[in-house]
Short mmCIF file of C-alpha atoms in Angstrom, two decimals:
data_model
loop_
_atom_site.label_atom_id
_atom_site.label_comp_id
_atom_site.label_asym_id
_atom_site.label_seq_id
_atom_site.Cartn_x
_atom_site.Cartn_y
_atom_site.Cartn_z
CA MET C 1 -28.90 73.51 40.54
CA HIS C 2 -27.61 70.55 39.10
CA HIS C 3 -29.91 68.16 41.02
CA GLY C 4 -32.83 70.25 40.05
CA SER C 5 -32.06 70.11 36.51
CA ASP C 6 -31.80 66.25 36.67
CA GLY C 7 -35.24 66.17 38.45
CA ARG C 8 -37.08 68.02 35.79
CA LYS C 9 -35.30 65.65 32.92
CA HIS C 10 -36.64 62.65 34.96
CA ALA C 11 -40.06 64.24 35.21
CA GLN C 12 -39.98 64.90 31.44
CA CYS C 13 -39.20 61.40 30.78
CA ARG C 14 -41.85 59.91 33.16
CA GLY C 15 -44.32 61.91 31.11
CA MET C 16 -43.24 60.79 27.92
CA LYS C 17 -43.38 57.10 28.98
CA LYS C 18 -46.96 57.77 30.41
CA HIS C 19 -48.36 59.09 27.03
CA GLN C 20 -46.81 56.05 24.87
CA GLY C 21 -49.14 52.99 24.31
CA GLY C 22 -50.50 50.43 21.40
CA PHE C 23 -53.98 49.71 19.94
CA THR C 24 -56.75 48.92 22.25
CA LEU C 25 -58.67 45.53 21.56
CA VAL C 26 -61.59 47.48 20.51
CA GLU C 27 -59.79 49.27 17.78
CA LEU C 28 -58.04 46.14 16.62
CA VAL C 29 -61.36 44.39 16.28
CA THR C 30 -62.88 47.51 14.39
CA VAL C 31 -60.11 47.40 12.06
CA VAL C 32 -60.36 43.76 11.43
CA VAL C 33 -64.10 44.14 10.89
CA LEU C 34 -63.56 46.91 8.33
CA ILE C 35 -60.82 44.97 6.43
CA GLY C 36 -63.43 42.10 6.29
CA ILE C 37 -66.12 44.16 4.92
CA LEU C 38 -63.84 45.72 2.49
CA ALA C 39 -62.60 42.38 1.23
CA ALA C 40 -65.96 41.02 0.89
CA LEU C 41 -66.98 44.09 -1.11
CA GLY C 42 -63.88 43.62 -3.22
CA GLY C 43 -64.49 40.12 -3.83
CA PHE C 44 -68.00 40.41 -4.79
CA MET C 45 -67.19 43.05 -7.12
CA ILE C 46 -64.38 40.89 -8.81
CA LEU C 47 -66.53 37.72 -8.75
CA THR C 48 -69.55 39.19 -10.42
CA PRO C 49 -67.88 39.79 -13.81
CA PHE C 50 -66.15 36.51 -13.82
CA THR C 51 -69.56 34.81 -12.95
CA SER C 52 -71.16 36.67 -15.86
CA PHE C 53 -68.62 35.73 -18.03
CA THR C 54 -68.77 32.17 -17.27
CA ASP C 55 -72.51 32.07 -17.59
CA GLN C 56 -72.35 33.81 -20.91
CA ALA C 57 -69.56 31.34 -22.18
CA ARG C 58 -71.79 28.46 -21.14
CA ARG C 59 -75.08 30.02 -22.93
CA ALA C 60 -72.87 30.56 -26.00
CA GLU C 61 -71.62 27.03 -26.06
CA LEU C 62 -75.13 25.67 -25.58
CA THR C 63 -76.24 27.78 -28.54
CA ASP C 64 -73.33 26.59 -30.67
CA ILE C 65 -74.54 22.92 -29.92
CA ALA C 66 -78.09 23.49 -31.03
CA ASP C 67 -77.52 25.92 -33.83
CA ASN C 68 -74.64 23.58 -35.52
CA ALA C 69 -77.10 20.57 -35.15
CA LEU C 70 -79.96 22.50 -36.70
CA GLN C 71 -77.96 24.08 -39.54
CA ARG C 72 -76.63 20.62 -40.60
CA ILE C 73 -79.99 19.15 -40.74
CA THR C 74 -81.33 22.26 -42.54
CA ARG C 75 -78.56 21.91 -45.27
CA GLU C 76 -79.23 18.12 -45.80
CA VAL C 77 -82.98 18.28 -45.90
CA ARG C 78 -82.86 20.72 -48.65
CA GLN C 79 -81.38 17.99 -50.70
CA ALA C 80 -84.07 15.58 -49.84
CA LEU C 81 -85.95 13.64 -52.69
CA PRO C 82 -89.19 15.45 -52.99
CA ASN C 83 -92.00 13.79 -50.90
CA SER C 84 -89.75 11.62 -48.97
CA VAL C 85 -89.58 13.56 -45.69
CA ARG C 86 -91.23 11.75 -42.75
CA THR C 87 -91.17 11.84 -38.98
CA GLY C 88 -91.25 9.36 -36.47
CA PRO C 89 -93.75 8.90 -33.34
CA GLY C 90 -93.60 11.59 -30.98
CA GLY C 91 -91.42 13.68 -33.29
CA THR C 92 -88.23 12.32 -32.11
CA ALA C 93 -86.99 10.92 -35.46
CA LEU C 94 -86.76 12.47 -38.89
CA GLU C 95 -85.92 10.59 -41.98
CA PHE C 96 -85.49 11.63 -45.86
CA LEU C 97 -83.88 10.18 -49.15
CA ASN C 98 -80.78 11.97 -49.90
CA THR C 99 -80.16 13.25 -53.72
CA ILE C 100 -77.05 13.49 -55.36
CA ALA C 101 -78.05 14.45 -58.73
CA GLY C 102 -80.97 15.15 -61.02
CA GLY C 103 -82.17 16.21 -64.27
CA ARG C 104 -84.65 15.65 -67.04
CA TYR C 105 -85.22 12.61 -69.11
CA ARG C 106 -86.14 12.22 -72.72
CA ALA C 107 -89.74 11.15 -72.88
CA ARG C 108 -90.06 10.58 -76.55
CA VAL C 109 -88.00 10.69 -79.80
CA ASP C 110 -87.62 13.78 -81.94
CA THR C 111 -89.56 14.27 -84.98
CA PRO C 112 -88.72 14.54 -87.72
CA GLY C 113 -85.99 11.98 -87.89
CA ASN C 114 -87.09 10.01 -84.96
CA THR C 115 -83.63 10.70 -83.07
CA GLY C 116 -82.91 10.55 -79.53
CA ASP C 117 -83.25 7.83 -76.78
CA PRO C 118 -86.31 7.92 -74.53
CA LEU C 119 -86.76 6.46 -71.34
CA VAL C 120 -89.34 3.55 -71.19
CA ASN C 121 -89.11 1.33 -68.33
CA CYS C 122 -85.49 0.54 -67.37
CA ASN C 123 -85.34 -2.85 -68.67
CA PRO C 124 -82.07 -4.54 -68.31
CA GLY C 125 -79.35 -2.46 -70.28
CA GLU C 126 -81.98 0.21 -71.27
CA THR C 127 -80.54 3.53 -71.98
CA PHE C 128 -81.93 6.99 -72.20
CA ASP C 129 -80.85 10.72 -72.88
CA ALA C 130 -80.47 12.97 -69.80
CA LEU C 131 -81.46 16.28 -71.19
CA GLY C 132 -79.39 19.30 -70.43
CA GLY C 133 -76.11 17.66 -69.56
CA GLY C 134 -74.89 14.50 -67.95
CA ILE C 135 -75.37 13.45 -64.13
CA GLY C 136 -71.61 12.21 -63.80
CA SER C 137 -70.27 8.86 -62.90
CA SER C 138 -70.88 9.27 -59.22
CA ALA C 139 -74.39 8.19 -60.09
CA ILE C 140 -73.27 4.63 -61.04
CA GLY C 141 -74.78 2.19 -58.82
CA LYS C 142 -77.33 4.64 -57.25
CA MET C 143 -81.08 4.62 -57.33
CA LEU C 144 -83.10 6.31 -59.93
CA VAL C 145 -86.30 7.81 -58.71
CA ILE C 146 -89.15 9.15 -60.99
CA TYR C 147 -92.27 11.03 -59.68
CA ASN C 148 -92.14 10.59 -56.17
CA THR C 149 -95.40 11.62 -54.70
CA GLY C 150 -95.52 10.70 -51.15
CA THR C 151 -94.61 8.14 -48.58
CA THR C 152 -97.80 6.18 -48.35
CA ALA C 153 -98.74 2.99 -49.91
CA ALA C 154 -101.00 4.78 -52.23
CA ASP C 155 -98.41 7.00 -53.72
CA PHE C 156 -95.42 6.38 -56.01
CA ASN C 157 -93.04 5.75 -53.26
CA ALA C 158 -89.47 5.18 -53.30
CA TYR C 159 -89.57 3.71 -49.85
CA ARG C 160 -91.71 1.17 -51.34
CA GLY C 161 -89.57 1.03 -54.55
CA ASN C 162 -92.35 1.27 -56.95
CA ASN C 163 -90.94 4.30 -58.95
CA THR C 164 -87.12 3.22 -58.78
CA ALA C 165 -84.34 1.67 -60.89
CA THR C 166 -80.84 1.20 -60.57
CA ILE C 167 -78.27 3.36 -62.69
CA THR C 168 -75.54 0.94 -64.04
CA ASN C 169 -73.63 3.36 -66.33
CA VAL C 170 -73.30 6.96 -67.31
CA VAL C 171 -71.44 8.04 -70.56
CA GLY C 172 -71.87 11.58 -71.31
CA ASP C 173 -75.66 12.39 -71.56
CA LEU C 174 -76.56 8.60 -71.94
CA VAL C 175 -77.70 6.82 -68.78
CA THR C 176 -78.03 3.10 -68.38
CA CYS C 177 -80.47 1.83 -65.91
CA ASP C 178 -81.66 -1.81 -64.76
CA SER C 179 -84.25 -3.50 -62.54
CA GLY C 180 -86.73 -1.03 -63.34
CA ASN C 181 -89.74 -1.17 -61.03
CA PHE C 182 -92.25 1.39 -62.07
CA SER C 183 -95.90 0.97 -61.27
CA PHE C 184 -96.88 3.55 -63.90
CA THR C 185 -96.26 4.11 -67.67
CA ILE C 186 -93.47 6.38 -68.31
CA PRO C 187 -93.69 9.40 -68.63
CA PRO C 188 -95.77 10.28 -65.50
CA SER C 189 -93.80 13.48 -64.73
CA SER C 190 -95.12 16.52 -66.59
CA LEU C 191 -91.78 17.93 -66.02
CA GLN C 192 -89.79 14.90 -67.13
CA ARG C 193 -87.82 14.96 -64.07
CA PHE C 194 -85.54 12.41 -62.43
CA PHE C 195 -83.51 12.19 -59.33
CA VAL C 196 -80.50 10.18 -58.08
CA VAL C 197 -80.73 8.95 -54.52
CA ASP C 198 -77.70 7.52 -52.87
CA THR C 199 -78.90 6.78 -49.20
CA PRO C 200 -81.56 7.36 -46.64
CA ILE C 201 -80.58 9.67 -43.78
CA SER C 202 -82.06 9.64 -40.33
CA TYR C 203 -81.80 12.21 -37.41
CA VAL C 204 -83.08 10.31 -33.93
CA CYS C 205 -83.21 12.05 -30.68
CA SER C 206 -82.79 9.59 -27.86
CA GLY C 207 -81.06 9.17 -24.41
CA GLY C 208 -80.21 12.76 -24.43
CA SER C 209 -78.30 12.75 -27.61
CA LEU C 210 -79.13 13.69 -31.11
CA TRP C 211 -77.76 10.84 -33.57
CA ARG C 212 -77.29 10.73 -37.44
CA TYR C 213 -77.57 7.68 -39.71
CA GLN C 214 -76.99 6.80 -43.25
CA ASN C 215 -76.01 4.14 -45.62
CA TYR C 216 -78.60 1.66 -44.17
CA ALA C 217 -81.06 -0.19 -46.24
CA ILE C 218 -84.14 1.65 -47.49
CA ASP C 219 -87.48 0.36 -45.83
CA GLN C 220 -91.04 1.26 -46.37
CA ASN C 221 -91.31 1.51 -42.52
CA GLN C 222 -89.47 4.05 -41.03
CA PRO C 223 -86.88 2.70 -38.48
CA VAL C 224 -86.66 4.43 -35.05
CA PRO C 225 -83.94 3.04 -33.02
CA ALA C 226 -83.34 4.27 -29.64
CA GLY C 227 -80.25 5.16 -27.62
CA GLY C 228 -77.74 5.19 -30.38
CA LEU C 229 -78.54 1.66 -31.50
CA ASP C 230 -77.67 0.71 -35.05
CA ILE C 231 -80.12 0.53 -38.09
CA GLY C 232 -79.69 -2.69 -39.99
CA GLY C 233 -75.97 -2.98 -38.59
CA VAL C 234 -75.03 0.62 -39.34
CA LEU C 235 -74.17 2.51 -36.25
CA PRO C 236 -74.97 6.22 -35.84
CA SER C 237 -72.58 9.38 -35.62
CA LEU C 238 -73.30 11.81 -32.70
CA LEU C 239 -74.43 14.99 -33.81
CA ALA C 240 -75.21 16.73 -30.59
CA ASP C 241 -75.37 15.84 -26.73
CA GLN C 242 -76.98 17.61 -23.73
CA ILE C 243 -80.40 17.29 -25.61
CA SER C 244 -83.26 17.86 -23.04
CA PHE C 245 -85.80 18.37 -25.67
CA CYS C 246 -85.98 17.56 -29.50
CA GLU C 247 -88.97 17.57 -31.91
CA PHE C 248 -89.46 17.19 -35.53
CA SER C 249 -92.60 18.15 -37.30
CA TYR C 250 -93.39 18.41 -41.05
CA SER C 251 -96.25 19.66 -43.11
CA ALA C 252 -96.19 18.52 -46.73
CA ASN C 253 -98.79 20.90 -48.34
CA VAL C 254 -97.38 24.19 -48.36
CA GLU C 255 -98.31 26.45 -51.39
CA GLY C 256 -100.37 23.91 -52.69
CA GLY C 257 -98.00 21.00 -52.36
CA ARG C 258 -95.11 22.81 -54.18
CA TYR C 259 -93.25 22.91 -50.76
CA GLY C 260 -93.13 21.16 -47.46
CA LEU C 261 -92.05 22.88 -44.01
CA LEU C 262 -89.87 21.03 -41.61
CA THR C 263 -90.20 22.54 -38.29
CA MET C 264 -87.22 21.69 -35.68
CA ARG C 265 -86.97 22.35 -31.97
CA ILE C 266 -84.13 21.59 -29.88
CA THR C 267 -83.43 22.61 -26.25
CA VAL C 268 -79.81 22.07 -24.86
CA THR C 269 -79.14 22.05 -21.04
CA ALA C 270 -76.10 22.14 -18.85
CA ALA C 271 -75.55 23.30 -15.30
CA GLY C 272 -79.23 23.94 -14.72
CA GLU C 273 -79.60 26.40 -17.70
CA SER C 274 -81.06 25.76 -20.91
CA VAL C 275 -81.13 27.30 -24.54
CA ALA C 276 -83.85 26.32 -26.85
CA LEU C 277 -83.81 27.08 -30.54
CA LEU C 278 -86.41 26.76 -33.53
CA TYR C 279 -85.49 26.30 -37.10
CA GLN C 280 -87.72 25.87 -40.27
CA ALA C 281 -86.73 24.66 -43.48
CA HIS C 282 -88.68 24.54 -46.97
CA VAL C 283 -88.11 21.45 -48.81
CA ALA C 284 -89.21 21.49 -52.50
CA ASN C 285 -91.79 18.84 -53.41
CA ILE C 286 -92.50 18.95 -57.06
CA PRO C 287 -91.81 15.61 -58.25
#
């Protein structure tokens, strides 16, 4: 009996050992393949939102570059001297004369009493009344412009200097001017308007960048430098880069000549993606 019992125990042990075992090679390969598929699907699901976010951030950055540049130009061109906006060859350059002040001049003495100080021709030391308030001391040394009608040789043209003078002093409403070079008899402006110009401003697209120039000498011929080179020794500041397309176009005769319309197109490109923006700005052209 004792031996029979041990025999049964040994048989049970042999049966247990017979049924124990590990994974087969096919099972292992199947598991590895399934894990790879799940990992790939999980990676794709995680990577897609990150890629979309990166693309969106890049587009937003490109949009900001173009938008900031166009807003800057729009703000400044609205301060342009009437009829001073001009574009360069191929639409890659824009220039205008920047105004810092303006007003109305007295055209004749008041009657009765013969009072008041009218503007005559800005001979050395001549003074005139700025009606409606003074223009401030910031105008001293700047250019006085009257009746700017355009940018051609036939116009009263501040680029040519035939309607300009130098402001030498400002005391209250009394303006002193000098070096007058008027090719007309004052007053030609029906509105008796004058403007104070401090500098020409140019925007030039060249070499994939948009450059801004100021404080250079006024010239009847529009300067169009390339690649960020200087104008008359004045170097530009970089307004925007990564520019793949840039164009300025200008119509001077909107609403019967009361306004000009500047159209600006800029395309910014990076990492094979481009963002194109178009802005338009009205410019007052009543001299």
